[in-house]
Amino acid sequence: MEIKANEGKNINITVDGVEYMRIPCKTKLIMKEDDLGEVLDEYTKEIRQPGDMIFVSEKIVAITQGRAFPISEMNPSWLAKFLVKFVYKSPHGIGISSPYTMQLALEDVGLPRIFLGCLAAAVTKPFGVRGAFYKVCGYRARAIDGPADGVIPPYNGYAKMAPDKPHKVAQEMKEKLGNEVVIIDANDLGANILGKSSKSLDDKFLCALFRDNPLCQNSQQTPIAVVRKA
């Protein structure tokens, strides 16, 4: 199988003086009906070796769990429409700045925690501090995403929740594949580890491996990477 970096990205990266390869695995369009374990096995079996780590985009985990929804079938509440007026709109992603994604946050995170997050953001914003909302609301809010230009159809018209029980999913995938598995939420701003198959894996190290967001999940369709020492 040809090893090729996504456009503008690199296969290799150096972390703590050691060089690693991040091999992108191009897949078919992943849908709700797909089995995550079968997908990971099919698209890594020609590449993976003992000792490799398998990095998986949180997006396809959420999709296979049925946690992505076409916005045409959603009906955001008045509260969701009201709360988005106070959300910082980042140029790097929708987050919960859409009524559709805010509605998912209300359903998955819960109103009390969303309210506390909004309060924390309101208190810290005058001091130039950003991110307080997500620190309070956690990964379930941080990993929510919505429709955007450049996202491969039909997901350019979808809103999605964070994956459910990502650590458990990673452990189950390790049992199936025999490799350590990491579920990651990465973009051009950085990376967050949502799930990992072993507690001994260091989050800071794992994030450093993906600090340049090498996967790319739009037209590239590479939501999986095999990682090993170069």
Short mmCIF file of N, CA, C and O in Angstrom, two decimals, residues 137-227:
data_model
loop_
_atom_site.label_atom_id
_atom_site.label_comp_id
_atom_site.label_asym_id
_atom_site.label_seq_id
_atom_site.Cartn_x
_atom_site.Cartn_y
_atom_site.Cartn_z
N CYS A 137 -17.67 22.35 30.62
CA CYS A 137 -18.60 21.42 29.99
C CYS A 137 -17.94 20.14 29.50
O CYS A 137 -18.64 19.16 29.22
N GLY A 138 -16.61 20.13 29.38
CA GLY A 138 -15.91 18.90 29.09
C GLY A 138 -15.91 18.49 27.62
O GLY A 138 -16.35 19.23 26.74
N TYR A 139 -15.40 17.27 27.38
CA TYR A 139 -15.18 16.81 26.01
C TYR A 139 -16.48 16.67 25.23
O TYR A 139 -16.51 16.82 24.00
N ARG A 140 -17.58 16.38 25.91
CA ARG A 140 -18.85 16.20 25.20
C ARG A 140 -19.28 17.49 24.49
O ARG A 140 -19.90 17.45 23.43
N ALA A 141 -18.95 18.62 25.08
CA ALA A 141 -19.26 19.90 24.42
C ALA A 141 -18.18 20.25 23.40
O ALA A 141 -18.48 20.71 22.29
N ARG A 142 -16.92 20.02 23.75
CA ARG A 142 -15.81 20.40 22.88
C ARG A 142 -15.85 19.67 21.54
O ARG A 142 -15.47 20.22 20.50
N ALA A 143 -16.27 18.42 21.54
CA ALA A 143 -16.21 17.60 20.32
C ALA A 143 -17.46 17.73 19.45
O ALA A 143 -17.51 17.13 18.37
N ILE A 144 -18.44 18.49 19.88
CA ILE A 144 -19.63 18.70 19.05
C ILE A 144 -19.23 19.52 17.83
O ILE A 144 -18.45 20.47 17.92
N ASP A 145 -19.78 19.14 16.68
CA ASP A 145 -19.45 19.86 15.45
C ASP A 145 -20.67 19.90 14.55
O ASP A 145 -21.61 19.12 14.72
N GLY A 146 -20.64 20.82 13.59
CA GLY A 146 -21.81 21.01 12.74
C GLY A 146 -21.46 21.12 11.27
O GLY A 146 -20.32 20.92 10.87
N PRO A 147 -22.44 21.44 10.45
CA PRO A 147 -22.24 21.52 9.01
C PRO A 147 -21.29 22.65 8.65
O PRO A 147 -21.27 23.69 9.29
N ALA A 148 -20.50 22.41 7.60
CA ALA A 148 -19.54 23.43 7.18
C ALA A 148 -19.15 23.20 5.73
O ALA A 148 -19.20 22.07 5.23
N ASP A 149 -18.75 24.26 5.06
CA ASP A 149 -18.24 24.14 3.70
C ASP A 149 -16.96 23.31 3.72
O ASP A 149 -16.14 23.44 4.62
N GLY A 150 -16.78 22.49 2.72
CA GLY A 150 -15.58 21.68 2.63
C GLY A 150 -15.72 20.31 3.26
O GLY A 150 -14.88 19.44 3.02
N VAL A 151 -16.75 20.12 4.08
CA VAL A 151 -16.99 18.80 4.67
C VAL A 151 -17.62 17.91 3.61
O VAL A 151 -18.51 18.33 2.87
N ILE A 152 -17.17 16.66 3.55
CA ILE A 152 -17.65 15.76 2.51
C ILE A 152 -19.14 15.45 2.70
O ILE A 152 -19.61 15.20 3.82
N PRO A 153 -19.94 15.53 1.63
CA PRO A 153 -21.36 15.19 1.72
C PRO A 153 -21.54 13.73 2.13
O PRO A 153 -20.71 12.88 1.78
N PRO A 154 -22.58 13.37 2.86
CA PRO A 154 -23.68 14.26 3.27
C PRO A 154 -23.41 15.02 4.57
O PRO A 154 -24.27 15.73 5.07
N TYR A 155 -22.19 14.87 5.13
CA TYR A 155 -21.93 15.42 6.46
C TYR A 155 -21.75 16.93 6.46
O TYR A 155 -21.63 17.53 7.53
N ASN A 156 -21.76 17.54 5.28
CA ASN A 156 -21.79 19.00 5.23
C ASN A 156 -23.17 19.53 5.63
O ASN A 156 -23.35 20.74 5.77
N GLY A 157 -24.10 18.62 5.84
CA GLY A 157 -25.43 19.00 6.31
C GLY A 157 -25.81 18.30 7.60
O GLY A 157 -27.00 18.12 7.89
N TYR A 158 -24.81 17.90 8.37
CA TYR A 158 -25.04 17.16 9.61
C TYR A 158 -24.48 17.94 10.81
O TYR A 158 -23.54 18.72 10.69
N ALA A 159 -25.05 17.66 11.98
CA ALA A 159 -24.47 18.06 13.26
C ALA A 159 -24.22 16.78 14.04
O ALA A 159 -25.00 15.83 13.95
N LYS A 160 -23.13 16.75 14.81
CA LYS A 160 -22.80 15.51 15.51
C LYS A 160 -22.38 15.76 16.94
O LYS A 160 -21.81 16.78 17.28
N MET A 161 -22.69 14.78 17.77
CA MET A 161 -22.27 14.78 19.16
C MET A 161 -20.87 14.20 19.28
O MET A 161 -20.32 13.63 18.33
N ALA A 162 -20.31 14.28 20.47
CA ALA A 162 -19.07 13.58 20.78
C ALA A 162 -19.37 12.08 20.85
O ALA A 162 -20.50 11.67 21.09
N PRO A 163 -18.37 11.23 20.63
CA PRO A 163 -18.59 9.79 20.78
C PRO A 163 -18.93 9.44 22.23
O PRO A 163 -18.49 10.10 23.16
N ASP A 164 -19.71 8.40 22.38
CA ASP A 164 -20.12 7.95 23.71
C ASP A 164 -19.11 6.93 24.24
O ASP A 164 -18.67 6.05 23.50
N LYS A 165 -18.72 7.08 25.50
CA LYS A 165 -17.81 6.16 26.18
C LYS A 165 -16.56 5.86 25.34
O LYS A 165 -16.26 4.70 25.03
N PRO A 166 -15.81 6.90 24.95
CA PRO A 166 -14.68 6.70 24.04
C PRO A 166 -13.56 5.81 24.60
O PRO A 166 -12.90 5.09 23.85
N HIS A 167 -13.33 5.85 25.91
CA HIS A 167 -12.29 4.99 26.48
C HIS A 167 -12.68 3.51 26.33
O HIS A 167 -11.84 2.66 25.96
N LYS A 168 -13.94 3.21 26.59
CA LYS A 168 -14.42 1.83 26.44
C LYS A 168 -14.31 1.38 24.99
O LYS A 168 -13.90 0.25 24.70
N VAL A 169 -14.66 2.28 24.05
CA VAL A 169 -14.57 1.95 22.63
C VAL A 169 -13.12 1.65 22.25
O VAL A 169 -12.83 0.67 21.55
N ALA A 170 -12.19 2.48 22.72
CA ALA A 170 -10.77 2.28 22.41
C ALA A 170 -10.28 0.93 22.95
O ALA A 170 -9.53 0.21 22.27
N GLN A 171 -10.71 0.58 24.14
CA GLN A 171 -10.30 -0.69 24.73
C GLN A 171 -10.87 -1.87 23.93
O GLN A 171 -10.17 -2.87 23.71
N GLU A 172 -12.11 -1.75 23.48
CA GLU A 172 -12.71 -2.81 22.67
C GLU A 172 -11.99 -2.96 21.33
O GLU A 172 -11.80 -4.07 20.85
N MET A 173 -11.59 -1.84 20.74
CA MET A 173 -10.88 -1.90 19.47
C MET A 173 -9.49 -2.52 19.64
O MET A 173 -9.00 -3.23 18.77
N LYS A 174 -8.85 -2.28 20.78
CA LYS A 174 -7.55 -2.90 21.06
C LYS A 174 -7.70 -4.42 21.15
O LYS A 174 -6.86 -5.18 20.65
N GLU A 175 -8.77 -4.86 21.79
CA GLU A 175 -9.01 -6.30 21.91
C GLU A 175 -9.18 -6.94 20.54
O GLU A 175 -8.76 -8.07 20.31
N LYS A 176 -9.78 -6.21 19.61
CA LYS A 176 -10.02 -6.74 18.28
C LYS A 176 -8.76 -6.71 17.41
O LYS A 176 -8.47 -7.67 16.69
N LEU A 177 -8.01 -5.61 17.49
CA LEU A 177 -6.89 -5.39 16.58
C LEU A 177 -5.54 -5.84 17.14
O LEU A 177 -4.61 -6.13 16.39
N GLY A 178 -5.41 -5.82 18.47
CA GLY A 178 -4.14 -6.16 19.10
C GLY A 178 -3.19 -4.99 19.23
O GLY A 178 -2.07 -5.15 19.71
N ASN A 179 -3.61 -3.80 18.81
CA ASN A 179 -2.78 -2.59 18.90
C ASN A 179 -3.43 -1.59 19.83
O ASN A 179 -4.65 -1.61 20.03
N GLU A 180 -2.60 -0.70 20.40
CA GLU A 180 -3.16 0.40 21.17
C GLU A 180 -3.98 1.28 20.25
O GLU A 180 -3.61 1.54 19.09
N VAL A 181 -5.11 1.76 20.75
CA VAL A 181 -6.02 2.59 19.96
C VAL A 181 -6.28 3.90 20.68
O VAL A 181 -6.51 3.92 21.89
N VAL A 182 -6.23 4.99 19.92
CA VAL A 182 -6.44 6.33 20.46
C VAL A 182 -7.55 6.99 19.66
O VAL A 182 -7.51 7.02 18.43
N ILE A 183 -8.54 7.53 20.35
CA ILE A 183 -9.61 8.30 19.71
C ILE A 183 -9.31 9.77 19.93
O ILE A 183 -9.20 10.22 21.07
N ILE A 184 -9.14 10.50 18.84
CA ILE A 184 -8.62 11.85 18.91
C ILE A 184 -9.54 12.85 18.23
O ILE A 184 -10.19 12.54 17.22
N ASP A 185 -9.60 14.04 18.80
CA ASP A 185 -10.31 15.17 18.19
C ASP A 185 -9.24 16.19 17.84
O ASP A 185 -8.70 16.87 18.71
N ALA A 186 -8.90 16.27 16.57
CA ALA A 186 -7.80 17.15 16.14
C ALA A 186 -8.27 18.13 15.08
O ALA A 186 -9.10 17.80 14.22
N ASN A 187 -7.77 19.35 15.17
CA ASN A 187 -7.99 20.35 14.13
C ASN A 187 -6.74 21.22 14.05
O ASN A 187 -5.73 20.93 14.69
N ASP A 188 -6.83 22.29 13.29
CA ASP A 188 -5.64 23.13 13.10
C ASP A 188 -5.27 23.94 14.34
O ASP A 188 -4.23 24.59 14.37
N LEU A 189 -6.12 23.91 15.36
CA LEU A 189 -5.82 24.60 16.61
C LEU A 189 -5.12 23.70 17.61
O LEU A 189 -4.52 24.17 18.57
N GLY A 190 -5.22 22.40 17.40
CA GLY A 190 -4.61 21.47 18.35
C GLY A 190 -5.36 20.16 18.39
O GLY A 190 -6.18 19.85 17.52
N ALA A 191 -5.08 19.36 19.40
CA ALA A 191 -5.67 18.02 19.51
C ALA A 191 -6.10 17.75 20.94
O ALA A 191 -5.50 18.26 21.89
N ASN A 192 -7.14 16.95 21.07
CA ASN A 192 -7.62 16.50 22.38
C ASN A 192 -7.83 14.99 22.31
O ASN A 192 -8.37 14.47 21.33
N ILE A 193 -7.38 14.30 23.35
CA ILE A 193 -7.54 12.85 23.42
C ILE A 193 -8.86 12.56 24.12
O ILE A 193 -9.05 12.89 25.29
N LEU A 194 -9.77 11.91 23.39
CA LEU A 194 -11.07 11.57 23.95
C LEU A 194 -11.10 10.17 24.54
O LEU A 194 -11.79 9.92 25.53
N GLY A 195 -10.36 9.27 23.92
CA GLY A 195 -10.34 7.90 24.41
C GLY A 195 -9.01 7.24 24.11
O GLY A 195 -8.38 7.54 23.10
N LYS A 196 -8.59 6.33 24.98
CA LYS A 196 -7.34 5.58 24.76
C LYS A 196 -7.49 4.20 25.38
O LYS A 196 -8.16 4.02 26.40
N SER A 197 -6.83 3.24 24.74
CA SER A 197 -7.02 1.85 25.14
C SER A 197 -6.25 1.47 26.39
O SER A 197 -6.53 0.45 27.02
N SER A 198 -5.26 2.27 26.78
CA SER A 198 -4.48 2.01 28.00
C SER A 198 -4.26 3.31 28.76
O SER A 198 -3.88 4.32 28.16
N LYS A 199 -4.46 3.27 30.05
CA LYS A 199 -4.27 4.46 30.88
C LYS A 199 -2.82 4.93 30.87
O LYS A 199 -2.54 6.11 31.12
N SER A 200 -1.90 4.01 30.59
CA SER A 200 -0.47 4.37 30.62
C SER A 200 -0.07 5.29 29.48
O SER A 200 0.98 5.93 29.52
N LEU A 201 -0.87 5.37 28.43
CA LEU A 201 -0.57 6.26 27.31
C LEU A 201 -0.70 7.71 27.78
O LEU A 201 -1.71 8.09 28.37
N ASP A 202 0.31 8.51 27.50
CA ASP A 202 0.37 9.89 27.99
C ASP A 202 -0.36 10.83 27.02
O ASP A 202 0.01 10.91 25.84
N ASP A 203 -1.35 11.54 27.52
CA ASP A 203 -2.14 12.43 26.67
C ASP A 203 -1.28 13.51 26.01
O ASP A 203 -1.48 13.83 24.83
N LYS A 204 -0.36 14.07 26.76
CA LYS A 204 0.48 15.14 26.21
C LYS A 204 1.31 14.63 25.04
O LYS A 204 1.43 15.30 24.00
N PHE A 205 1.86 13.44 25.18
CA PHE A 205 2.64 12.83 24.11
C PHE A 205 1.76 12.53 22.90
O PHE A 205 2.14 12.81 21.75
N LEU A 206 0.58 11.98 23.14
CA LEU A 206 -0.32 11.63 22.04
C LEU A 206 -0.75 12.88 21.27
O LEU A 206 -0.82 12.88 20.03
N CYS A 207 -1.04 13.96 22.00
CA CYS A 207 -1.41 15.21 21.34
C CYS A 207 -0.25 15.78 20.53
O CYS A 207 -0.46 16.33 19.44
N ALA A 208 0.96 15.64 21.06
CA ALA A 208 2.14 16.16 20.34
C ALA A 208 2.33 15.43 19.01
O ALA A 208 2.76 16.03 18.02
N LEU A 209 1.98 14.16 18.95
CA LEU A 209 2.09 13.40 17.72
C LEU A 209 1.18 13.96 16.62
O LEU A 209 1.47 13.83 15.43
N PHE A 210 0.09 14.60 17.04
CA PHE A 210 -0.90 15.10 16.07
C PHE A 210 -1.07 16.62 16.14
O PHE A 210 -2.10 17.15 15.76
N ARG A 211 -0.02 17.30 16.59
CA ARG A 211 -0.14 18.75 16.77
C ARG A 211 -0.33 19.50 15.45
O ARG A 211 -0.81 20.64 15.44
N ASP A 212 0.04 18.86 14.33
CA ASP A 212 -0.12 19.51 13.02
C ASP A 212 -1.33 18.97 12.26
O ASP A 212 -1.47 19.22 11.06
N ASN A 213 -2.18 18.24 12.94
CA ASN A 213 -3.43 17.74 12.35
C ASN A 213 -3.19 17.04 11.00
O ASN A 213 -3.66 17.51 9.96
N PRO A 214 -2.49 15.89 11.00
CA PRO A 214 -2.10 15.26 9.73
C PRO A 214 -3.20 14.45 9.04
O PRO A 214 -3.05 14.07 7.89
N LEU A 215 -4.30 14.16 9.75
CA LEU A 215 -5.28 13.26 9.16
C LEU A 215 -6.07 13.89 8.02
O LEU A 215 -6.10 13.38 6.91
N CYS A 216 -6.77 14.99 8.32
CA CYS A 216 -7.66 15.61 7.34
C CYS A 216 -8.82 14.66 7.04
O CYS A 216 -8.61 13.52 6.67
N GLN A 217 -10.05 15.15 7.20
CA GLN A 217 -11.19 14.25 7.09
C GLN A 217 -12.25 14.76 6.14
O GLN A 217 -13.38 14.29 6.15
N ASN A 218 -11.91 15.71 5.31
CA ASN A 218 -12.89 16.20 4.35
C ASN A 218 -12.78 15.38 3.07
O ASN A 218 -13.00 14.19 3.08
N SER A 219 -12.41 15.97 1.97
CA SER A 219 -12.31 15.22 0.73
C SER A 219 -11.21 14.17 0.78
O SER A 219 -11.21 13.21 0.00
N GLN A 220 -10.25 14.32 1.71
CA GLN A 220 -9.16 13.34 1.80
C GLN A 220 -9.63 11.98 2.29
O GLN A 220 -9.05 10.95 1.99
N GLN A 221 -10.67 11.97 3.12
CA GLN A 221 -11.22 10.73 3.68
C GLN A 221 -10.15 9.87 4.34
O GLN A 221 -10.02 8.68 4.05
N THR A 222 -9.39 10.47 5.24
CA THR A 222 -8.38 9.72 5.99
C THR A 222 -8.62 9.89 7.49
O THR A 222 -7.87 10.59 8.17
N PRO A 223 -9.67 9.26 8.03
CA PRO A 223 -9.98 9.42 9.45
C PRO A 223 -9.21 8.48 10.37
O PRO A 223 -9.48 8.44 11.57
N ILE A 224 -8.28 7.71 9.81
CA ILE A 224 -7.51 6.73 10.57
C ILE A 224 -6.04 6.90 10.24
O ILE A 224 -5.68 7.20 9.10
N ALA A 225 -5.18 6.72 11.23
CA ALA A 225 -3.74 6.74 10.98
C ALA A 225 -3.07 5.63 11.79
O ALA A 225 -3.44 5.38 12.94
N VAL A 226 -2.09 5.00 11.18
CA VAL A 226 -1.23 4.05 11.88
C VAL A 226 0.05 4.79 12.26
O VAL A 226 0.68 5.42 11.41
N VAL A 227 0.41 4.73 13.53
CA VAL A 227 1.56 5.49 14.03
C VAL A 227 2.63 4.53 14.56
O VAL A 227 2.33 3.62 15.34
#
